[in-house]
PDB file of C-alpha atoms in Angstrom:
ATOM      1  CA  MET A 198    -114.944-109.688   7.802  1.00 80.00           C
ATOM      2  CA  ASP A 199    -116.272-106.309   6.854  1.00 91.00           C
ATOM      3  CA  TYR A 200    -115.087-106.329   3.212  1.00 93.00           C
ATOM      4  CA  GLN A 201    -116.395-102.998   1.915  1.00 92.00           C
ATOM      5  CA  GLU A 202    -114.805-101.142   5.034  1.00 94.00           C
ATOM      6  CA  GLU A 203    -111.688-102.637   4.169  1.00 95.00           C
ATOM      7  CA  GLN A 204    -112.253-101.782   0.653  1.00 95.00           C
ATOM      8  CA  LYS A 205    -112.797 -98.466   1.956  1.00 95.00           C
ATOM      9  CA  ASN A 206    -110.099 -98.036   4.108  1.00 96.00           C
ATOM     10  CA  GLU A 207    -107.175 -99.397   1.775  1.00 96.00           C
ATOM     11  CA  ILE A 208    -108.918 -96.250  -0.655  1.00 96.00           C
ATOM     12  CA  GLU A 209    -108.374 -94.378   1.627  1.00 95.00           C
ATOM     13  CA  ALA A 210    -104.720 -95.274   2.573  1.00 96.00           C
ATOM     14  CA  LEU A 211    -103.440 -95.802  -1.305  1.00 96.00           C
ATOM     15  CA  GLU A 212    -104.884 -91.968  -2.321  1.00 95.00           C
ATOM     16  CA  SER A 213    -102.641 -90.778   0.628  1.00 95.00           C
ATOM     17  CA  ILE A 214     -99.800 -92.702  -0.416  1.00 95.00           C
ATOM     18  CA  TYR A 215     -99.626 -92.417  -4.423  1.00 95.00           C
ATOM     19  CA  TYR A 216    -101.038 -88.712  -4.561  1.00 93.00           C
ATOM     20  CA  GLY A 217    -101.448 -87.013  -7.806  1.00 91.00           C
ATOM     21  CA  ASP A 218    -101.301 -90.675  -9.246  1.00 94.00           C
ATOM     22  CA  PHE A 219    -103.838 -92.644  -7.825  1.00 95.00           C
ATOM     23  CA  GLU A 220    -107.040 -92.495 -10.279  1.00 95.00           C
ATOM     24  CA  ILE A 221    -110.330 -93.795  -9.511  1.00 95.00           C
ATOM     25  CA  ILE A 222    -111.946 -94.879 -12.290  1.00 96.00           C
ATOM     26  CA  SER A 223    -115.201 -96.059 -11.070  1.00 94.00           C
ATOM     27  CA  THR A 224    -117.468 -96.469  -7.838  1.00 92.00           C
ATOM     28  CA  LYS A 225    -119.843 -99.171  -8.856  1.00 88.00           C
ATOM     29  CA  PRO A 226    -120.520-101.840  -8.268  1.00 89.00           C
ATOM     30  CA  TYR A 227    -116.911-101.822  -6.226  1.00 90.00           C
ATOM     31  CA  HIS A 228    -113.839 -99.633  -6.902  1.00 94.00           C
ATOM     32  CA  LYS A 229    -111.918 -99.375  -9.959  1.00 96.00           C
ATOM     33  CA  PHE A 230    -108.548 -97.169  -9.710  1.00 97.00           C
ATOM     34  CA  SER A 231    -105.075 -97.378 -11.568  1.00 97.00           C
ATOM     35  CA  ILE A 232    -101.802 -97.125 -10.665  1.00 97.00           C
ATOM     36  CA  PRO A 233     -99.040 -96.078 -12.795  1.00 95.00           C
ATOM     37  CA  ILE A 234     -95.937 -97.492 -12.858  1.00 94.00           C
ATOM     38  CA  LYS A 235     -91.901 -97.450 -13.802  1.00 91.00           C
ATOM     39  CA  THR A 236     -88.640 -98.088 -13.804  1.00 91.00           C
ATOM     40  CA  GLU A 237     -85.965 -95.744 -12.061  1.00 85.00           C
ATOM     41  CA  GLU A 238     -84.098 -94.570 -15.509  1.00 79.00           C
ATOM     42  CA  TYR A 239     -87.718 -94.430 -17.596  1.00 79.00           C
ATOM     43  CA  GLU A 240     -88.278 -91.532 -19.646  1.00 78.00           C
ATOM     44  CA  PRO A 241     -91.323 -90.130 -21.387  1.00 76.00           C
ATOM     45  CA  TYR A 242     -91.380 -90.894 -24.966  1.00 71.00           C
ATOM     46  CA  MET A 243     -87.817 -92.290 -25.327  1.00 71.00           C
ATOM     47  CA  ALA A 244     -86.869 -95.976 -25.543  1.00 73.00           C
ATOM     48  CA  ASN A 245     -85.578 -95.989 -22.400  1.00 83.00           C
ATOM     49  CA  GLY A 246     -87.041 -97.961 -19.252  1.00 88.00           C
ATOM     50  CA  LEU A 247     -90.578 -99.521 -19.265  1.00 92.00           C
ATOM     51  CA  SER A 248     -93.587 -97.925 -17.683  1.00 93.00           C
ATOM     52  CA  CYS A 249     -97.219 -99.081 -18.020  1.00 93.00           C
ATOM     53  CA  ASP A 250    -100.546 -98.479 -15.609  1.00 96.00           C
ATOM     54  CA  LEU A 251    -101.429-101.378 -12.798  1.00 96.00           C
ATOM     55  CA  VAL A 252    -105.829-101.262 -13.634  1.00 97.00           C
ATOM     56  CA  ILE A 253    -107.069-102.556 -10.370  1.00 97.00           C
ATOM     57  CA  SER A 254    -110.730-103.673  -9.534  1.00 96.00           C
ATOM     58  CA  TYR A 255    -112.094-104.821  -5.924  1.00 96.00           C
ATOM     59  CA  THR A 256    -114.285-108.263  -5.934  1.00 95.00           C
ATOM     60  CA  PRO A 257    -117.448-108.334  -3.752  1.00 94.00           C
ATOM     61  CA  LYS A 258    -115.550-110.600  -1.401  1.00 95.00           C
ATOM     62  CA  TYR A 259    -111.912-108.940  -1.434  1.00 96.00           C
ATOM     63  CA  PRO A 260    -109.285-109.343   0.518  1.00 95.00           C
ATOM     64  CA  GLU A 261    -110.652-112.201   0.844  1.00 95.00           C
ATOM     65  CA  GLU A 262    -110.828-113.333  -2.782  1.00 95.00           C
ATOM     66  CA  ALA A 263    -108.675-112.109  -5.733  1.00 96.00           C
ATOM     67  CA  PRO A 264    -108.844-108.519  -7.118  1.00 96.00           C
ATOM     68  CA  ILE A 265    -109.086-107.993 -10.950  1.00 96.00           C
ATOM     69  CA  ILE A 266    -106.013-107.164 -12.251  1.00 96.00           C
ATOM     70  CA  GLU A 267    -105.599-105.725 -15.646  1.00 96.00           C
ATOM     71  CA  ILE A 268    -102.377-103.631 -17.259  1.00 95.00           C
ATOM     72  CA  ASP A 269    -102.396-100.501 -19.015  1.00 94.00           C
ATOM     73  CA  ASN A 270    -100.722 -98.227 -21.073  1.00 93.00           C
ATOM     74  CA  CYS A 271     -97.464-100.151 -21.404  1.00 92.00           C
ATOM     75  CA  GLU A 272     -94.407 -98.233 -22.969  1.00 90.00           C
ATOM     76  CA  ASN A 273     -91.280-100.375 -24.386  1.00 89.00           C
ATOM     77  CA  PHE A 274     -93.316-103.564 -23.520  1.00 90.00           C
ATOM     78  CA  ASP A 275     -91.877-106.385 -25.887  1.00 88.00           C
ATOM     79  CA  ASP A 276     -95.462-108.709 -26.606  1.00 85.00           C
ATOM     80  CA  GLU A 277     -94.741-111.224 -24.133  1.00 92.00           C
ATOM     81  CA  TYR A 278     -94.121-109.005 -20.830  1.00 93.00           C
ATOM     82  CA  GLU A 279     -97.663-108.083 -20.150  1.00 94.00           C
ATOM     83  CA  GLN A 280     -98.612-111.633 -19.824  1.00 94.00           C
ATOM     84  CA  LEU A 281     -95.101-112.473 -17.731  1.00 95.00           C
ATOM     85  CA  LEU A 282     -96.133-109.436 -15.359  1.00 96.00           C
ATOM     86  CA  LEU A 283     -99.856-110.382 -14.827  1.00 96.00           C
ATOM     87  CA  ASN A 284     -98.421-113.918 -14.176  1.00 96.00           C
ATOM     88  CA  TYR A 285     -96.299-112.729 -11.470  1.00 96.00           C
ATOM     89  CA  LEU A 286     -98.581-110.586  -9.855  1.00 96.00           C
ATOM     90  CA  ASN A 287    -101.573-113.257 -10.111  1.00 95.00           C
ATOM     91  CA  GLU A 288     -99.086-115.308  -7.725  1.00 96.00           C
ATOM     92  CA  GLN A 289     -98.350-112.771  -5.168  1.00 96.00           C
ATOM     93  CA  ILE A 290    -102.296-112.577  -4.783  1.00 96.00           C
ATOM     94  CA  GLN A 291    -102.434-116.068  -4.122  1.00 95.00           C
ATOM     95  CA  GLU A 292     -99.665-115.630  -1.324  1.00 95.00           C
ATOM     96  CA  ASN A 293    -101.590-112.635   0.193  1.00 96.00           C
ATOM     97  CA  LEU A 294    -105.460-113.572   0.066  1.00 95.00           C
ATOM     98  CA  GLY A 295    -107.095-112.664   3.312  1.00 94.00           C
ATOM     99  CA  MET A 296    -104.650-109.279   3.435  1.00 95.00           C
ATOM    100  CA  VAL A 297    -105.897-105.842   1.899  1.00 95.00           C
ATOM    101  CA  MET A 298    -102.693-106.464  -0.952  1.00 96.00           C
ATOM    102  CA  VAL A 299    -102.846-103.400  -3.158  1.00 97.00           C
ATOM    103  CA  PHE A 300     -99.959-101.633  -2.007  1.00 97.00           C
ATOM    104  CA  THR A 301     -97.980-105.190  -1.923  1.00 96.00           C
ATOM    105  CA  LEU A 302     -99.451-105.893  -6.124  1.00 96.00           C
ATOM    106  CA  VAL A 303     -98.078-102.417  -7.129  1.00 96.00           C
ATOM    107  CA  SER A 304     -94.290-102.552  -5.296  1.00 96.00           C
ATOM    108  CA  SER A 305     -93.800-106.059  -6.485  1.00 95.00           C
ATOM    109  CA  ALA A 306     -94.889-104.650 -10.174  1.00 95.00           C
ATOM    110  CA  GLN A 307     -92.621-101.969 -10.177  1.00 94.00           C
ATOM    111  CA  GLU A 308     -89.771-104.637  -8.774  1.00 95.00           C
ATOM    112  CA  TRP A 309     -90.486-106.604 -11.558  1.00 95.00           C
ATOM    113  CA  LEU A 310     -89.757-103.754 -14.256  1.00 95.00           C
ATOM    114  CA  ASN A 311     -86.992-102.653 -12.418  1.00 94.00           C
ATOM    115  CA  VAL A 312     -85.325-106.202 -12.669  1.00 94.00           C
ATOM    116  CA  LYS A 313     -86.537-107.210 -16.575  1.00 93.00           C
ATOM    117  CA  TRP A 314     -85.037-103.731 -17.789  1.00 92.00           C
ATOM    118  CA  GLU A 315     -81.924-104.563 -15.907  1.00 92.00           C
ATOM    119  CA  GLU A 316     -81.533-107.491 -17.993  1.00 92.00           C
ATOM    120  CA  ILE A 317     -83.024-105.906 -21.479  1.00 90.00           C
ATOM    121  CA  LYS A 318     -80.015-103.505 -20.995  1.00 89.00           C
ATOM    122  CA  LYS A 319     -77.754-106.875 -20.056  1.00 91.00           C
ATOM    123  CA  GLU A 320     -78.685-108.635 -23.664  1.00 90.00           C
ATOM    124  CA  LYS A 321     -78.496-105.156 -25.496  1.00 87.00           C
ATOM    125  CA  GLU A 322     -74.768-104.455 -24.041  1.00 89.00           C
ATOM    126  CA  GLU A 323     -73.849-108.289 -25.044  1.00 89.00           C
ATOM    127  CA  GLN A 324     -75.544-107.730 -28.587  1.00 89.00           C
ATOM    128  CA  ILE A 325     -73.176-104.653 -28.920  1.00 90.00           C
ATOM    129  CA  ALA A 326     -69.984-106.596 -27.385  1.00 89.00           C
ATOM    130  CA  ARG A 327     -71.007-109.401 -29.843  1.00 88.00           C
ATOM    131  CA  ARG A 328     -71.313-107.442 -32.938  1.00 88.00           C
ATOM    132  CA  LEU A 329     -68.485-105.206 -32.151  1.00 89.00           C
ATOM    133  CA  LYS A 330     -66.239-108.635 -31.802  1.00 86.00           C
ATOM    134  CA  GLU A 331     -66.945-110.101 -34.778  1.00 85.00           C
ATOM    135  CA  GLU A 332     -66.226-107.009 -36.741  1.00 83.00           C
ATOM    136  CA  GLU A 333     -62.918-107.357 -35.168  1.00 84.00           C
ATOM    137  CA  GLU A 334     -62.469-110.611 -36.381  1.00 81.00           C
ATOM    138  CA  ALA A 335     -63.854-109.597 -39.530  1.00 80.00           C
ATOM    139  CA  GLU A 336     -61.313-107.067 -39.956  1.00 77.00           C
ATOM    140  CA  MET A 337     -58.803-108.941 -38.163  1.00 79.00           C
ATOM    141  CA  LYS A 338     -58.832-111.526 -41.247  1.00 75.00           C
ATOM    142  CA  ARG A 339     -58.488-109.282 -44.069  1.00 73.00           C
ATOM    143  CA  PHE A 340     -55.167-108.690 -43.305  1.00 68.00           C
ATOM    144  CA  GLU A 341     -54.023-112.084 -42.099  1.00 66.00           C
ATOM    145  CA  GLY A 342     -53.978-112.923 -45.859  1.00 62.00           C
ATOM    146  CA  THR A 343     -53.096-116.812 -46.861  1.00 59.00           C
ATOM    147  CA  ARG A 344     -50.765-118.468 -45.385  1.00 66.00           C
ATOM    148  CA  VAL A 345     -47.578-119.899 -46.852  1.00 67.00           C
ATOM    149  CA  THR A 346     -47.316-123.509 -47.418  1.00 75.00           C
ATOM    150  CA  VAL A 347     -45.264-125.069 -50.286  1.00 73.00           C
ATOM    151  CA  GLU A 348     -47.983-125.959 -52.355  1.00 77.00           C
ATOM    152  CA  THR A 349     -49.249-121.806 -52.098  1.00 74.00           C
ATOM    153  CA  PHE A 350     -45.994-120.839 -52.810  1.00 75.00           C
ATOM    154  CA  MET A 351     -45.541-123.043 -55.463  1.00 80.00           C
ATOM    155  CA  LYS A 352     -48.851-121.560 -57.322  1.00 79.00           C
ATOM    156  CA  TRP A 353     -47.873-118.144 -56.506  1.00 79.00           C
ATOM    157  CA  LYS A 354     -44.277-118.980 -58.372  1.00 78.00           C
ATOM    158  CA  ARG A 355     -46.337-120.452 -61.186  1.00 80.00           C
ATOM    159  CA  LEU A 356     -48.522-117.596 -61.693  1.00 82.00           C
ATOM    160  CA  PHE A 357     -45.454-115.203 -61.305  1.00 79.00           C
ATOM    161  CA  GLU A 358     -43.416-117.166 -63.999  1.00 76.00           C
ATOM    162  CA  ASP A 359     -46.806-116.932 -66.036  1.00 77.00           C
ATOM    163  CA  GLU A 360     -47.660-113.546 -65.779  1.00 76.00           C
ATOM    164  CA  LEU A 361     -43.746-112.484 -66.932  1.00 74.00           C
ATOM    165  CA  GLY A 362     -43.779-114.463 -69.236  1.00 73.00           C
ATOM    166  CA  ILE A 363     -40.949-116.960 -68.305  1.00 74.00           C
ATOM    167  CA  THR A 364     -43.081-119.929 -68.442  1.00 71.00           C
ATOM    168  CA  LYS A 365     -43.495-119.904 -72.178  1.00 71.00           C
ATOM    169  CA  LYS A 366     -40.377-119.088 -72.950  1.00 72.00           C
ATOM    170  CA  LYS A 367     -39.259-122.154 -70.856  1.00 71.00           C
ATOM    171  CA  GLU A 368     -41.263-124.860 -73.235  1.00 71.00           C
ATOM    172  CA  LEU A 369     -39.989-123.101 -76.272  1.00 71.00           C
ATOM    173  CA  LEU A 370     -36.569-123.841 -75.020  1.00 71.00           C
ATOM    174  CA  GLU A 371     -37.038-127.422 -73.817  1.00 71.00           C
ATOM    175  CA  LYS A 372     -38.557-127.943 -77.444  1.00 69.00           C
ATOM    176  CA  GLU A 373     -35.661-126.608 -79.189  1.00 67.00           C
ATOM    177  CA  GLY A 374     -33.154-128.175 -76.392  1.00 64.00           C
ATOM    178  CA  LYS A 375     -31.107-125.377 -75.873  1.00 62.00           C
ATOM    179  CA  LYS A 376     -30.569-124.072 -72.342  1.00 60.00           C
ATOM    180  CA  LEU A 377     -29.593-120.565 -72.071  1.00 56.00           C
ATOM    181  CA  THR A 378     -26.815-118.885 -69.378  1.00 59.00           C
ATOM    182  CA  GLY A 379     -28.314-117.216 -66.151  1.00 61.00           C
ATOM    183  CA  ARG A 380     -26.790-114.205 -68.615  1.00 58.00           C
ATOM    184  CA  GLU A 381     -28.025-114.858 -71.861  1.00 55.00           C
ATOM    185  CA  LEU A 382     -31.592-114.746 -69.943  1.00 59.00           C
ATOM    186  CA  PHE A 383     -30.938-112.015 -68.420  1.00 56.00           C
ATOM    187  CA  ILE A 384     -30.083-109.994 -71.158  1.00 52.00           C
ATOM    188  CA  GLN A 385     -33.166-111.821 -73.744  1.00 54.00           C
ATOM    189  CA  ASP A 386     -35.893-111.646 -70.734  1.00 52.00           C
ATOM    190  CA  ASN A 387     -36.710-108.118 -70.995  1.00 52.00           C
ATOM    191  CA  THR A 388     -40.239-108.728 -68.523  1.00 51.00           C
ATOM    192  CA  LEU A 389     -37.316-109.142 -65.614  1.00 48.00           C
ATOM    193  CA  ASN A 390     -35.912-105.628 -66.712  1.00 49.00           C
ATOM    194  CA  GLU A 391     -39.415-104.102 -66.463  1.00 49.00           C
ATOM    195  CA  SER A 392     -39.967-105.709 -63.670  1.00 50.00           C
ATOM    196  CA  ASP A 393     -37.122-103.940 -61.968  1.00 47.00           C
ATOM    197  CA  LEU A 394     -37.617-100.428 -63.367  1.00 46.00           C
ATOM    198  CA  LYS A 395     -41.095-101.117 -61.731  1.00 49.00           C
ATOM    199  CA  PHE A 396     -39.584-101.394 -58.572  1.00 45.00           C
ATOM    200  CA  LEU A 397     -37.447 -98.796 -58.413  1.00 45.00           C
ATOM    201  CA  ASP A 398     -40.663 -96.345 -59.737  1.00 49.00           C
ATOM    202  CA  GLU A 399     -42.536 -97.886 -56.516  1.00 49.00           C
ATOM    203  CA  GLY A 400     -39.943 -97.961 -54.105  1.00 48.00           C
ATOM    204  CA  ASP A 401     -37.761 -95.088 -52.705  1.00 49.00           C
ATOM    205  CA  ALA A 402     -35.722 -93.542 -54.922  1.00 49.00           C
ATOM    206  CA  VAL A 403     -31.726 -94.375 -55.205  1.00 50.00           C
ATOM    207  CA  LYS A 404     -28.683 -92.632 -54.944  1.00 53.00           C
ATOM    208  CA  VAL A 405     -25.637 -94.266 -57.319  1.00 53.00           C
ATOM    209  CA  ASP A 406     -21.923 -92.988 -55.773  1.00 54.00           C
ATOM    210  CA  GLU A 407     -20.719 -92.208 -59.216  1.00 55.00           C
ATOM    211  CA  SER A 408     -17.290 -91.403 -57.988  1.00 58.00           C
ATOM    212  CA  LEU A 409     -17.022 -95.193 -57.642  1.00 52.00           C
ATOM    213  CA  PHE A 410     -17.251 -95.947 -61.125  1.00 50.00           C
ATOM    214  CA  GLN A 411     -15.369 -93.734 -62.940  1.00 55.00           C
ATOM    215  CA  ASP A 412     -11.809 -95.735 -62.866  1.00 55.00           C
ATOM    216  CA  LEU A 413     -13.283 -98.812 -64.176  1.00 51.00           C
ATOM    217  CA  ASP A 414     -13.057 -97.483 -68.033  1.00 54.00           C
ATOM    218  CA  ASP A 415      -8.783 -97.707 -67.325  1.00 55.00           C
ATOM    219  CA  LEU A 416      -9.473-101.809 -65.746  1.00 50.00           C
ATOM    220  CA  ASP A 417      -8.862-104.243 -68.393  1.00 54.00           C
ATOM    221  CA  ILE A 418     -11.549-106.388 -67.967  1.00 51.00           C
ATOM    222  CA  ASP A 419     -11.115-109.807 -70.204  1.00 54.00           C
ATOM    223  CA  ASP A 420     -14.440-111.192 -71.831  1.00 52.00           C
ATOM    224  CA  ASP A 421     -12.285-114.624 -71.478  1.00 51.00           C
ATOM    225  CA  GLU A 422     -15.510-116.269 -69.036  1.00 49.00           C
ATOM    226  CA  ASP A 423     -17.767-115.402 -72.138  1.00 52.00           C
ATOM    227  CA  ASP A 424     -15.514-117.515 -74.109  1.00 54.00           C
ATOM    228  CA  GLU A 425     -16.709-120.997 -75.308  1.00 56.00           C
ATOM    229  CA  ASP A 426     -12.635-121.944 -76.459  1.00 58.00           C
ATOM    230  CA  PHE A 427     -11.736-120.360 -72.694  1.00 54.00           C
ATOM    231  CA  ASP A 428     -10.346-123.253 -70.189  1.00 59.00           C
ATOM    232  CA  PRO A 429      -9.671-121.687 -66.797  1.00 55.00           C
ATOM    233  CA  ASN A 430      -6.905-125.332 -66.247  1.00 58.00           C
ATOM    234  CA  ASN A 431      -5.008-123.766 -68.809  1.00 56.00           C
ATOM    235  CA  TYR A 432      -4.483-119.912 -67.620  1.00 50.00           C
ATOM    236  CA  HIS A 433      -1.349-119.029 -65.810  1.00 49.00           C
ATOM    237  CA  SER A 434      -0.672-115.961 -63.577  1.00 47.00           C
ATOM    238  CA  ASP A 435       2.324-114.085 -65.113  1.00 49.00           C
ATOM    239  CA  SER A 436       3.209-114.253 -60.847  1.00 46.00           C
ATOM    240  CA  SER A 437       3.367-118.097 -61.417  1.00 47.00           C
ATOM    241  CA  ASP A 438       6.039-117.931 -64.618  1.00 46.00           C
TER     242      ASP A 438
END
């Protein structure tokens, strides 16, 4: 095989195929040249897409022996991408020994960049989706509150009674051995009145129809039930006489 003739013919073909992008770096002792490759979505100076230059040097017995491959001017490459691409191209070289292969190597590198960029985009989308899901779950937890059980309700009840002073009053009454009726508790416990007033202040205004209470003064309402000597068994209505 005439190695120099093979190399010369390939150089001419590459200059035609990659016209405007193909750049010869040196010709001695053997040709060294670069060809830029990039993903379809690549935008210069933007974090969108991948780009690099393949720098290829012929060896004395190319194409029966491997050319030297270098990668230069990488954009948006992570640290390991360059070595991964070189490993992939070296595999392609071993499969194509004995044939001119630069066009095959450039096409393979181009495909590798496109596949890698799709993986990068997918990973970014998954990261965004995970972050949104975590934010939604955190937001939901804010509104879920604490599940009500007997234990949590009793704890809340104790705290509520402590805040209103009911607990202290119960303790004082127990020490005195005295038990108040519901009416007495209501009359004496001003905190209940305050809580009711607070409820009314925070809620909607309550409208009262005063006409419903106009005839109350004419009613003869006895306070017999508040009389300690009152015995309902001895009470007889007029209709029974």
